[in-house]
Coordinates of C-alpha atoms and ligand atoms in Angstrom, one line a residue:
M1271 CA 7.3 -34.3 -35.1
N1272 CA 6.8 -31.3 -37.5
E1273 CA 9.3 -28.5 -37.6
A1274 CA 7.8 -25.0 -37.0
P1275 CA 7.0 -23.4 -40.3
E1276 CA 10.0 -21.3 -41.4
G1277 CA 9.6 -17.5 -41.2
R1278 CA 6.2 -17.6 -39.5
T1279 CA 5.7 -15.4 -36.5
P1280 CA 4.8 -17.4 -33.4
V1281 CA 1.2 -17.3 -32.3
I1282 CA 0.8 -14.9 -29.4
G1283 CA -2.4 -14.4 -27.4
T1284 CA -5.5 -16.5 -27.3
L1285 CA -6.9 -18.7 -30.1
R1286 CA -10.5 -19.5 -29.9
G1287 CA -12.5 -22.5 -31.1
L1288 CA -15.3 -24.6 -29.7
G1289 CA -14.8 -26.2 -26.3
V1290 CA -16.1 -29.8 -26.7
S1291 CA -14.6 -31.7 -23.9
P1292 CA -14.4 -29.7 -20.6
G1293 CA -11.3 -29.5 -18.4
L1294 CA -8.1 -27.4 -18.0
A1295 CA -4.7 -28.4 -19.1
A1296 CA -1.4 -26.8 -19.8
G1297 CA 1.8 -28.0 -21.5
P1298 CA 4.0 -27.9 -24.6
V1299 CA 2.5 -28.1 -28.0
C1300 CA 3.3 -31.1 -30.2
R1301 CA 1.9 -31.1 -33.7
M1302 CA 0.7 -34.2 -35.5
E1303 CA 2.1 -34.8 -38.9
D1304 CA -0.5 -34.5 -41.6
A1305 CA -1.2 -37.0 -44.3
S1306 CA 1.6 -35.5 -46.5
R1307 CA 4.0 -37.9 -44.6
L1308 CA 2.5 -40.7 -46.7
S1309 CA 3.2 -39.1 -50.0
G1310 CA 6.9 -39.1 -49.8
G1311 CA 9.3 -41.5 -51.5
P1312 CA 9.1 -43.1 -54.9
W1313 CA 6.9 -46.2 -55.5
T1314 CA 8.2 -48.9 -57.7
A1315 CA 5.3 -50.5 -59.4
A1316 CA 5.3 -54.3 -59.9
S1317 CA 3.0 -56.3 -62.1
P1318 CA -0.8 -55.3 -62.1
A1319 CA -1.5 -58.6 -60.2
V1320 CA 1.0 -57.8 -57.5
E1321 CA -0.2 -54.1 -57.3
A1322 CA -3.8 -55.2 -56.9
D1323 CA -2.9 -57.7 -54.3
T1324 CA -0.8 -55.1 -52.4
A1325 CA -3.7 -52.7 -52.4
V1326 CA -6.4 -55.1 -51.3
R1327 CA -4.1 -56.5 -48.5
A1328 CA -3.4 -52.9 -47.4
L1329 CA -7.2 -52.2 -47.1
L1330 CA -7.7 -55.4 -45.2
A1331 CA -4.8 -54.4 -42.9
A1332 CA -6.5 -51.1 -42.3
S1333 CA -9.8 -52.9 -41.5
L1334 CA -8.0 -55.3 -39.1
S1335 CA -6.2 -52.5 -37.3
L1336 CA -9.5 -50.6 -36.8
S1337 CA -11.4 -53.7 -35.5
A1338 CA -8.5 -54.4 -33.1
L1339 CA -8.7 -50.9 -31.8
A1340 CA -12.5 -51.3 -31.5
E1341 CA -12.0 -54.4 -29.4
K1342 CA -9.7 -52.7 -27.1
A1343 CA -11.8 -49.5 -26.7
A1344 CA -13.3 -49.2 -23.3
E1345 CA -16.0 -46.7 -24.3
P1346 CA -19.1 -48.0 -26.1
E1347 CA -19.1 -44.9 -28.3
A1348 CA -15.6 -45.6 -29.5
R1349 CA -16.4 -49.3 -30.2
A1350 CA -19.4 -48.5 -32.4
I1351 CA -17.5 -45.8 -34.4
L1352 CA -14.4 -48.0 -35.0
E1353 CA -16.4 -51.1 -35.9
A1354 CA -18.3 -49.2 -38.5
Q1355 CA -15.1 -47.8 -39.9
S1356 CA -13.5 -51.3 -40.0
F1357 CA -16.5 -52.5 -41.8
I1358 CA -16.2 -49.9 -44.5
A1359 CA -12.5 -50.6 -45.0
A1360 CA -13.4 -54.3 -45.7
D1361 CA -16.3 -53.4 -48.1
P1362 CA -16.0 -55.6 -51.2
L1363 CA -17.1 -52.6 -53.3
L1364 CA -14.1 -50.7 -52.2
Q1365 CA -11.8 -53.6 -53.1
E1366 CA -13.5 -54.0 -56.5
S1367 CA -12.9 -50.3 -57.2
V1368 CA -9.2 -50.6 -56.2
E1369 CA -8.8 -53.6 -58.5
E1370 CA -10.5 -51.8 -61.3
N1371 CA -8.1 -48.8 -60.8
V1372 CA -5.1 -51.1 -61.1
R1373 CA -6.6 -52.7 -64.3
N1374 CA -6.8 -49.1 -65.6
G1375 CA -3.0 -48.7 -65.1
M1376 CA -2.7 -47.3 -61.6
H1377 CA -0.2 -48.6 -59.0
A1378 CA -1.4 -49.7 -55.6
L1379 CA -1.1 -46.4 -53.8
D1380 CA -2.9 -44.4 -56.4
A1381 CA -5.5 -47.1 -56.7
I1382 CA -6.3 -47.0 -53.0
T1383 CA -6.4 -43.2 -53.0
A1384 CA -8.6 -42.9 -56.0
A1385 CA -11.0 -45.7 -54.8
C1386 CA -11.3 -44.0 -51.4
A1387 CA -11.9 -40.6 -53.1
R1388 CA -14.7 -42.1 -55.2
H1389 CA -16.4 -43.6 -52.2
R1390 CA -15.9 -40.4 -50.3
E1391 CA -17.6 -38.4 -53.0
A1392 CA -20.5 -40.8 -53.0
L1393 CA -20.9 -40.5 -49.3
V1394 CA -20.8 -36.7 -49.3
A1395 CA -23.4 -36.7 -52.0
A1396 CA -25.6 -39.0 -50.0
G1397 CA -25.6 -36.4 -47.1
G1398 CA -26.5 -36.9 -43.4
Y1399 CA -25.1 -40.0 -41.7
F1400 CA -23.2 -40.9 -44.9
A1401 CA -21.5 -37.6 -45.2
E1402 CA -20.3 -38.0 -41.6
R1403 CA -18.6 -41.2 -42.7
A1404 CA -16.7 -39.3 -45.4
A1405 CA -14.0 -38.2 -43.0
D1406 CA -13.6 -41.8 -41.8
L1407 CA -12.7 -42.7 -45.3
D1408 CA -9.7 -40.3 -45.3
D1409 CA -8.5 -42.3 -42.3
I1410 CA -9.0 -45.6 -44.0
R1411 CA -7.0 -44.3 -47.0
N1412 CA -4.2 -43.1 -44.8
R1413 CA -4.1 -46.4 -42.9
A1414 CA -4.1 -48.4 -46.1
V1415 CA -1.4 -46.3 -47.8
A1416 CA 0.7 -46.5 -44.6
A1417 CA 0.3 -50.3 -44.6
A1418 CA 1.3 -50.6 -48.2
R1419 CA 4.4 -48.4 -47.6
N1420 CA 5.2 -50.3 -44.4
L1421 CA 4.8 -47.1 -42.3
P1422 CA 3.2 -46.9 -38.9
M1423 CA -0.6 -46.4 -39.4
S1424 CA -0.9 -43.7 -36.8
A1425 CA 1.0 -40.4 -36.9
L1426 CA 0.4 -39.7 -33.3
P1427 CA 3.6 -38.0 -32.0
D1428 CA 5.5 -39.4 -29.0
P1429 CA 7.9 -36.7 -27.8
G1430 CA 8.6 -38.6 -24.6
H1431 CA 6.9 -36.2 -22.3
P1432 CA 3.3 -35.0 -21.7
F1433 CA 2.1 -32.6 -24.4
V1434 CA -0.9 -30.8 -25.9
L1435 CA -1.7 -32.5 -29.2
V1436 CA -2.4 -30.1 -32.1
A1437 CA -3.7 -31.5 -35.3
E1438 CA -5.7 -30.5 -38.4
D1439 CA -8.3 -33.1 -37.4
L1440 CA -8.1 -36.3 -35.5
S1441 CA -9.6 -39.6 -36.7
P1442 CA -11.7 -41.7 -34.3
A1443 CA -8.9 -44.3 -34.2
D1444 CA -6.3 -41.7 -33.2
T1445 CA -8.6 -40.3 -30.6
V1446 CA -9.1 -43.7 -29.1
A1447 CA -5.4 -44.5 -29.2
L1448 CA -4.6 -41.3 -27.2
D1449 CA -3.0 -42.0 -23.8
P1450 CA -4.6 -39.6 -21.4
A1451 CA -1.5 -39.8 -19.2
T1452 CA 0.6 -38.1 -21.9
V1453 CA -1.9 -36.3 -24.1
L1454 CA -2.9 -33.4 -21.8
A1455 CA -5.4 -31.9 -24.3
V1456 CA -6.4 -31.9 -27.9
V1457 CA -6.7 -28.9 -30.2
T1458 CA -7.8 -29.3 -33.8
E1459 CA -8.4 -26.9 -36.6
K1460 CA -11.4 -28.8 -37.9
G1461 CA -14.3 -30.8 -36.3
G1462 CA -17.6 -29.7 -34.8
P1463 CA -19.4 -30.1 -31.5
T1464 CA -21.0 -33.5 -32.5
S1465 CA -18.0 -34.8 -34.5
H1466 CA -16.5 -38.1 -33.5
T1467 CA -13.4 -36.5 -32.1
A1468 CA -15.5 -34.4 -29.8
I1469 CA -17.6 -37.4 -28.6
L1470 CA -14.6 -39.6 -28.0
A1471 CA -12.4 -37.0 -26.4
R1472 CA -15.3 -36.3 -23.9
A1473 CA -15.8 -40.0 -23.3
R1474 CA -12.1 -40.3 -22.6
G1475 CA -11.9 -37.3 -20.3
V1476 CA -9.4 -35.4 -22.4
P1477 CA -10.0 -31.6 -22.6
A1478 CA -10.5 -30.7 -26.3
V1479 CA -11.0 -27.6 -28.4
V1480 CA -12.1 -28.1 -32.1
A1481 CA -12.7 -25.7 -35.0
C1482 CA -9.8 -23.7 -33.6
R1483 CA -8.5 -21.5 -36.5
G1484 CA -4.8 -20.9 -36.5
A1485 CA -4.0 -23.8 -34.2
R1486 CA -1.5 -25.4 -36.6
E1487 CA 0.5 -22.2 -36.6
L1488 CA 1.5 -23.0 -33.1
R1489 CA 5.1 -24.0 -32.8
D1490 CA 6.2 -27.3 -31.3
G1491 CA 7.2 -26.7 -27.7
T1492 CA 5.2 -23.6 -27.2
L1493 CA 3.6 -23.6 -23.7
V1494 CA -0.2 -23.3 -23.9
A1495 CA -3.1 -23.4 -21.5
V1496 CA -6.2 -25.1 -22.9
D1497 CA -9.7 -24.6 -21.6
G1498 CA -11.9 -27.4 -23.0
A1499 CA -15.1 -25.7 -21.7
L1500 CA -14.5 -22.2 -22.9
G1501 CA -12.8 -23.3 -26.1
E1502 CA -9.7 -21.2 -25.5
V1503 CA -6.0 -21.9 -26.2
R1504 CA -3.8 -19.3 -24.5
T1505 CA -0.1 -18.8 -25.3
G1506 CA 2.4 -16.7 -23.4
I1507 CA 2.3 -18.7 -20.2
G1508 CA 5.3 -19.7 -18.2
E1509 CA 6.4 -23.0 -16.6
E1510 CA 5.1 -21.9 -13.3
E1511 CA 1.6 -21.0 -14.5
A1512 CA 1.5 -24.3 -16.5
A1513 CA 2.4 -26.3 -13.4
G1514 CA -0.3 -24.4 -11.4
I1515 CA -3.0 -25.2 -14.0
M1516 CA -2.0 -28.9 -14.1
R1517 CA -2.1 -29.0 -10.2
R1518 CA -5.5 -27.5 -10.1
A1519 CA -6.8 -29.8 -12.9
A1520 CA -5.5 -32.8 -11.0
E1521 CA -7.2 -31.7 -7.8
K1522 CA -10.4 -31.2 -9.6
R1523 CA -10.2 -34.6 -11.2
D1524 CA -9.7 -36.2 -7.8
R1525 CA -12.6 -34.3 -6.4
L1526 CA -14.9 -35.3 -9.3
R1527 CA -13.8 -38.9 -9.1
T1528 CA -15.4 -39.2 -5.7
S1529 CA -18.4 -36.9 -6.4
T1530 CA -21.8 -38.5 -5.7
G1531 CA -25.4 -37.6 -4.9
P1532 CA -28.3 -36.2 -6.8
G1533 CA -28.1 -33.0 -8.9
R1534 CA -28.7 -30.0 -6.8
T1535 CA -28.0 -26.3 -6.9
A1536 CA -26.1 -24.8 -4.0
D1537 CA -29.4 -23.9 -2.3
G1538 CA -30.8 -27.4 -2.8
H1539 CA -33.0 -27.0 -5.9
P1540 CA -33.1 -30.4 -7.7
V1541 CA -32.0 -30.9 -11.3
K1542 CA -31.9 -34.6 -12.1
L1543 CA -28.7 -36.0 -13.5
L1544 CA -29.4 -38.7 -16.0
L1545 CA -27.5 -40.9 -18.5
N1546 CA -27.6 -41.2 -22.2
I1547 CA -27.3 -44.8 -23.2
G1548 CA -27.6 -47.1 -26.3
S1549 CA -27.9 -50.5 -24.5
A1550 CA -27.6 -52.2 -21.1
A1551 CA -23.9 -52.4 -21.7
D1552 CA -23.6 -48.7 -21.1
L1553 CA -24.8 -49.1 -17.6
G1554 CA -21.8 -50.9 -16.4
T1555 CA -19.8 -47.9 -15.2
E1556 CA -19.8 -46.8 -11.6
V1557 CA -21.4 -43.5 -12.0
A1558 CA -23.8 -42.0 -9.5
A1559 CA -26.7 -40.9 -11.7
E1560 CA -30.3 -40.7 -11.0
G1561 CA -31.5 -42.8 -14.0
V1562 CA -31.5 -42.9 -17.7
G1563 CA -32.7 -39.8 -19.5
L1564 CA -32.2 -41.0 -23.1
F1565 CA -32.2 -44.7 -24.1
R1566 CA -31.5 -44.6 -27.8
T1567 CA -33.1 -47.7 -29.1
E1568 CA -31.9 -47.6 -32.7
F1569 CA -28.8 -49.7 -32.0
L1570 CA -31.0 -52.7 -32.0
F1571 CA -32.3 -51.8 -35.4
L1572 CA -29.0 -50.9 -37.2
D1573 CA -27.6 -53.2 -39.9
R1574 CA -30.8 -55.3 -40.1
R1575 CA -32.5 -56.6 -43.1
T1576 CA -35.7 -57.2 -41.2
A1577 CA -37.1 -55.5 -38.1
P1578 CA -36.0 -57.2 -34.8
E1579 CA -38.7 -59.5 -33.5
M1580 CA -40.8 -58.6 -30.5
D1581 CA -39.0 -61.2 -28.3
E1582 CA -35.6 -59.8 -29.1
Q1583 CA -36.8 -56.2 -28.4
V1584 CA -38.4 -57.2 -25.1
A1585 CA -35.1 -58.8 -24.0
A1586 CA -33.0 -55.8 -24.9
Y1587 CA -35.4 -53.3 -23.1
E1588 CA -35.8 -55.6 -20.1
A1589 CA -32.0 -55.8 -19.7
V1590 CA -31.8 -52.0 -19.4
F1591 CA -34.8 -51.8 -17.0
R1592 CA -33.2 -54.4 -14.7
A1593 CA -29.8 -52.6 -14.7
L1594 CA -31.1 -49.1 -14.0
P1595 CA -29.3 -46.7 -11.7
G1596 CA -31.9 -44.5 -9.9
D1597 CA -35.6 -44.5 -10.5
R1598 CA -36.1 -43.0 -14.0
V1599 CA -35.8 -44.4 -17.5
V1600 CA -36.7 -42.5 -20.6
V1601 CA -37.0 -44.8 -23.7
R1602 CA -36.9 -43.1 -27.1
T1603 CA -38.7 -44.9 -29.8
L1604 CA -36.9 -45.6 -33.0
D1605 CA -35.1 -42.6 -34.5
A1606 CA -34.5 -43.7 -38.0
G1607 CA -33.5 -41.8 -41.1
T1608 CA -30.9 -39.2 -42.1
D1609 CA -27.9 -39.9 -39.8
K1610 CA -29.3 -43.3 -38.8
P1611 CA -30.6 -45.0 -42.1
L1612 CA -32.2 -48.3 -41.6
P1613 CA -32.3 -50.5 -44.8
F1614 CA -35.1 -52.8 -43.5
L1615 CA -37.6 -49.9 -43.5
G1616 CA -37.3 -49.8 -47.3
L1617 CA -38.0 -46.0 -47.4
P1618 CA -37.4 -44.3 -50.7
E1619 CA -34.3 -42.3 -51.2
E1620 CA -34.6 -38.6 -50.5
T1621 CA -32.6 -35.6 -51.8
N1622 CA -32.6 -34.0 -48.4
P1623 CA -33.0 -36.7 -45.8
A1624 CA -32.5 -34.5 -42.7
L1625 CA -35.7 -32.7 -43.8
G1626 CA -37.5 -35.9 -44.8
V1627 CA -38.9 -39.0 -43.3
R1628 CA -37.1 -39.5 -40.1
G1629 CA -37.9 -40.1 -36.4
L1630 CA -41.6 -40.4 -35.7
R1631 CA -42.4 -39.6 -39.3
V1632 CA -41.4 -43.1 -40.2
A1633 CA -44.6 -44.3 -38.5
R1634 CA -46.6 -42.6 -41.3
A1635 CA -45.5 -45.3 -43.7
R1636 CA -44.7 -48.1 -41.3
P1637 CA -46.9 -47.7 -38.2
E1638 CA -46.5 -51.4 -37.3
V1639 CA -42.8 -50.8 -36.5
L1640 CA -43.7 -48.3 -33.9
D1641 CA -46.6 -50.3 -32.5
T1642 CA -44.5 -53.4 -32.1
Q1643 CA -41.8 -51.4 -30.4
L1644 CA -44.4 -49.9 -28.0
D1645 CA -45.8 -53.4 -27.3
A1646 CA -42.2 -54.6 -26.5
I1647 CA -41.5 -51.7 -24.2
A1648 CA -44.7 -52.3 -22.3
A1649 CA -44.0 -56.0 -22.0
A1650 CA -40.5 -55.4 -20.8
A1651 CA -41.7 -52.9 -18.3
R1652 CA -44.3 -55.4 -16.9
A1653 CA -41.6 -58.1 -16.7
A1654 CA -39.1 -55.9 -14.9
G1655 CA -41.6 -54.1 -12.7
V1656 CA -40.6 -50.6 -13.8
R1657 CA -42.6 -47.6 -15.0
P1658 CA -40.7 -46.3 -18.1
W1659 CA -41.2 -42.9 -19.6
V1660 CA -41.5 -43.2 -23.4
M1661 CA -40.9 -40.5 -25.9
A1662 CA -40.9 -40.0 -29.7
P1663 CA -38.2 -38.3 -31.7
M1664 CA -38.7 -35.5 -34.2
V1665 CA -42.2 -34.6 -33.1
T1666 CA -43.3 -31.5 -35.0
T1667 CA -47.0 -31.0 -34.5
V1668 CA -49.6 -31.3 -31.7
A1669 CA -51.5 -33.9 -33.8
E1670 CA -48.4 -36.1 -34.0
A1671 CA -47.9 -35.8 -30.2
A1672 CA -51.6 -36.7 -29.6
D1673 CA -51.4 -39.7 -31.9
F1674 CA -48.2 -41.0 -30.3
A1675 CA -49.7 -40.5 -26.8
R1676 CA -52.8 -42.4 -27.8
R1677 CA -50.7 -45.4 -29.2
A1678 CA -48.5 -45.5 -26.1
R1679 CA -51.3 -45.1 -23.5
S1680 CA -53.4 -47.8 -25.1
R1681 CA -50.6 -50.2 -24.3
G1682 CA -50.5 -49.1 -20.6
I1683 CA -47.6 -46.8 -20.9
A1684 CA -48.5 -44.0 -18.5
D1685 CA -45.7 -41.4 -19.0
V1686 CA -45.6 -40.3 -22.5
G1687 CA -43.4 -37.5 -23.9
A1688 CA -41.7 -36.0 -27.0
M1689 CA -38.3 -34.9 -27.9
V1690 CA -38.1 -31.3 -28.9
E1691 CA -35.8 -31.2 -31.9
V1692 CA -37.7 -29.1 -34.3
P1693 CA -38.3 -25.4 -33.7
A1694 CA -42.0 -25.8 -34.5
A1695 CA -42.3 -28.1 -31.5
A1696 CA -40.5 -25.7 -29.2
L1697 CA -42.8 -22.9 -30.3
R1698 CA -45.8 -25.0 -29.5
A1699 CA -44.4 -26.5 -26.3
S1700 CA -47.4 -25.6 -24.2
R1701 CA -49.8 -27.2 -26.6
L1702 CA -47.7 -30.3 -26.8
L1703 CA -47.7 -30.5 -23.0
A1704 CA -51.5 -30.5 -23.1
E1705 CA -51.2 -33.9 -24.8
L1706 CA -48.1 -35.2 -23.1
D1707 CA -46.5 -35.7 -19.7
F1708 CA -43.0 -34.4 -20.3
L1709 CA -40.6 -33.0 -22.9
S1710 CA -36.9 -33.6 -23.6
V1711 CA -35.0 -31.1 -25.6
G1712 CA -32.6 -32.7 -28.1
T1713 CA -30.2 -29.8 -28.6
N1714 CA -28.1 -31.6 -31.3
D1715 CA -31.0 -31.6 -33.8
L1716 CA -32.6 -28.5 -32.5
S1717 CA -29.4 -26.6 -33.2
Q1718 CA -29.2 -27.9 -36.8
Y1719 CA -32.8 -27.0 -37.5
T1720 CA -32.7 -23.7 -35.7
C1721 CA -29.6 -22.4 -37.4
A1722 CA -30.1 -24.4 -40.7
V1723 CA -26.7 -26.1 -40.5
D1724 CA -26.0 -29.9 -41.0
R1725 CA -25.1 -31.1 -37.5
Q1726 CA -21.9 -32.7 -38.9
H1727 CA -20.8 -29.5 -40.7
G1728 CA -17.3 -28.8 -39.2
E1729 CA -16.8 -25.5 -41.1
L1730 CA -20.0 -24.0 -39.8
A1731 CA -19.5 -25.4 -36.2
D1732 CA -19.9 -21.9 -34.7
L1733 CA -23.6 -21.9 -35.8
L1734 CA -24.1 -25.2 -34.0
D1735 CA -22.7 -23.9 -30.7
P1736 CA -25.4 -24.7 -28.1
W1737 CA -24.7 -21.2 -26.6
Q1738 CA -26.4 -19.6 -29.6
P1739 CA -29.0 -17.4 -27.9
A1740 CA -31.7 -18.4 -30.5
L1741 CA -31.3 -22.0 -29.4
L1742 CA -31.4 -21.0 -25.7
R1743 CA -34.5 -19.0 -26.4
L1744 CA -36.2 -22.1 -27.7
V1745 CA -35.1 -24.1 -24.7
A1746 CA -36.6 -21.3 -22.5
E1747 CA -39.9 -21.6 -24.4
C1748 CA -40.1 -25.3 -23.5
A1749 CA -39.0 -24.8 -19.9
D1750 CA -41.6 -22.0 -19.4
A1751 CA -44.3 -24.3 -20.8
G1752 CA -43.2 -27.0 -18.4
R1753 CA -43.3 -24.7 -15.4
R1754 CA -46.8 -23.5 -16.3
A1755 CA -48.1 -27.0 -16.8
G1756 CA -46.2 -28.4 -13.8
K1757 CA -44.6 -31.0 -16.0
P1758 CA -40.9 -31.9 -16.4
V1759 CA -38.7 -30.6 -19.3
G1760 CA -35.2 -32.0 -19.6
V1761 CA -32.3 -31.6 -22.0
C1762 CA -30.7 -34.7 -23.5
G1763 CA -28.5 -33.3 -26.3
E1764 CA -24.8 -32.8 -26.0
A1765 CA -25.5 -29.3 -24.5
A1766 CA -26.5 -31.0 -21.2
A1767 CA -22.9 -32.2 -20.8
D1768 CA -21.4 -28.7 -20.8
P1769 CA -20.7 -27.8 -17.2
L1770 CA -20.7 -24.1 -18.0
L1771 CA -24.1 -24.3 -19.7
A1772 CA -25.7 -26.6 -17.1
P1773 CA -26.4 -23.8 -14.6
V1774 CA -27.8 -21.7 -17.4
L1775 CA -30.2 -24.6 -18.5
A1776 CA -31.2 -25.0 -14.8
G1777 CA -31.8 -21.3 -14.6
L1778 CA -34.0 -21.5 -17.7
G1779 CA -36.2 -24.0 -15.8
V1780 CA -34.9 -27.3 -17.2
T1781 CA -35.6 -30.0 -14.6
S1782 CA -33.2 -32.7 -15.7
L1783 CA -29.9 -33.0 -17.7
S1784 CA -29.0 -36.2 -19.5
M1785 CA -25.5 -37.0 -20.7
S1786 CA -22.8 -39.7 -21.1
A1787 CA -21.6 -41.1 -17.8
L1788 CA -18.2 -39.4 -17.8
S1789 CA -19.8 -35.9 -18.0
V1790 CA -21.9 -36.3 -14.9
P1791 CA -19.4 -35.4 -12.1
A1792 CA -18.4 -32.1 -13.7
V1793 CA -22.0 -31.1 -14.3
R1794 CA -23.0 -32.1 -10.7
E1795 CA -20.1 -29.9 -9.4
A1796 CA -21.1 -26.9 -11.6
L1797 CA -24.7 -27.0 -10.4
A1798 CA -23.7 -27.3 -6.8
A1799 CA -21.5 -24.2 -7.1
R1800 CA -24.5 -21.9 -7.8
T1801 CA -27.8 -21.0 -6.1
M1802 CA -30.9 -21.1 -8.2
A1803 CA -31.1 -17.3 -8.2
E1804 CA -27.5 -17.2 -9.7
C1805 CA -28.5 -19.8 -12.3
E1806 CA -31.5 -17.7 -13.3
H1807 CA -29.4 -14.6 -13.5
A1808 CA -26.9 -16.4 -15.7
A1809 CA -29.8 -17.7 -17.9
R1810 CA -31.2 -14.2 -18.3
S1811 CA -27.8 -12.8 -19.3
A1812 CA -27.2 -15.6 -21.8
L1813 CA -30.6 -14.9 -23.4
E1814 CA -29.8 -11.2 -23.7
A1815 CA -26.4 -11.9 -25.5
D1816 CA -26.0 -11.3 -29.2
G1817 CA -23.8 -14.4 -29.7
P1818 CA -22.4 -17.5 -28.1
A1819 CA -19.1 -15.9 -27.0
E1820 CA -21.0 -13.1 -25.3
A1821 CA -23.5 -15.5 -23.8
R1822 CA -20.6 -17.5 -22.3
R1823 CA -19.0 -14.4 -20.9
H1824 CA -22.2 -13.1 -19.4
A1825 CA -23.1 -16.4 -17.8
G1826 CA -19.6 -17.2 -16.5
Ligands
PEP244 C1 -30.5 -34.7 -30.1 O1 -30.9 -34.5 -31.3 O2 -30.1 -33.8 -29.4 C2 -30.5 -36.0 -29.5 C3 -30.3 -36.3 -28.3 O3 -30.8 -37.0 -30.4 P1 -29.7 -37.7 -31.4 O4 -28.4 -37.1 -31.0 O5 -29.8 -39.2 -31.1 O6 -30.2 -37.3 -32.7
MG245 MG1 -31.9 -36.0 -32.4

């Protein structure tokens, strides 16, 4: 455990960050040691051959530790992230670069650090999905250096009692290794709303606040109250208040565990509660949801040298259709590009992939990939006897919407829609709905394109806050268009999982909210606590606000 920094005044008052995993918790702070723990102590270099061997073994040990964690991880999100990280740690290019560094005179530790730094730079330069992996390389380096030094790979503290974990940032592996019985909440200085830490903390039900400036100034043992929805870390609380908060949090957890039923406001206005999934495996959990609001199909296409054959696709879609909870399934066609690069498409490299050929735009160069996928979805639907809704990602113009609708309908798909992830689409929502049957707002991308911030950019996370009134204004534009046309408009980005925001979205006129299974109960409860008139009032107040903090306060 770290000692409190000498001579620093203790933090008093409330620290603010981004609430990314809702829930209340209170307890003593315990700070995680940073990577400097690994730099201590001299290193006696052996022969170049031994140093190279030590370094390569250390990388492999890091890879193995990550794949072991992936195997143990209960949550599919965690498994996918850790498997990818394990794969990078075992990359022969990384090993070659370590060996080259040793040949150039470095000892094992420096060789690992330099090789990881070089790979990191290359990833940052590649942008998008690759830049997101850059932080994962820091964790790989730390694990490998720890392995070479015979130190524990994780620096997670274990003070022997429940605590609020405070860290600069948390690797996916550390987040997965957290024991929710002892880690009451997580507070990090870095990270953003769609960072791996945020996604995994939410999936594990641990309240979390990220991008919280000044958090590391908190002294070990300080009692704090953490609000993972509001993004607040409050000091100056006593034992009694802390115990009260934990009691109320436990009562709420028990209540939520048994919550069932469709999404309804207090006066019975329906707002469908749907699931975001990547495959049939995500439908194993016992969650009372009304269907699937976002089936991300790209998992089937990742790491492929050739496109998956029609039969393989039909089997994967049919498995989802047969395992459905509820009566709705919304399939999203392939969302390739930028954060989800697919080598088999053979698309040229772009300097700014987030603004390039991604989502439905891939069909300009490779229409047969989309057509085969639509054929497969239609065949799976016939086999399973379901009527899927099908939507395209990154639709920007009315012409794109019309072309997509024509392709889908010609295959017998009756309910055709689009994701609204580009401001241009939100502004033309009415015209899109003249061609389509429904819209689904992808707030993760819509935030990045509205506020012009890379969705993985931790430093600018405040601009990605889904409470930004400009983003809410675009959601309102879509919902109004839906109301006028009498067609459904849902939200399937991470914003839908925020129980404070859910009533606001309902008040804007959104007809369904789609999220990961663990978020459903809290959103159901939040909706049930307000009448539609109250939701509408909260929505109007949020739209009137000048910024996210004010929007939250007004809506609360
Ligand atoms: C979104 O952009 O909000 C969304 C749901 O799509 P993805 O996160 O898969 O890009
Ligand atoms: Mg998206």
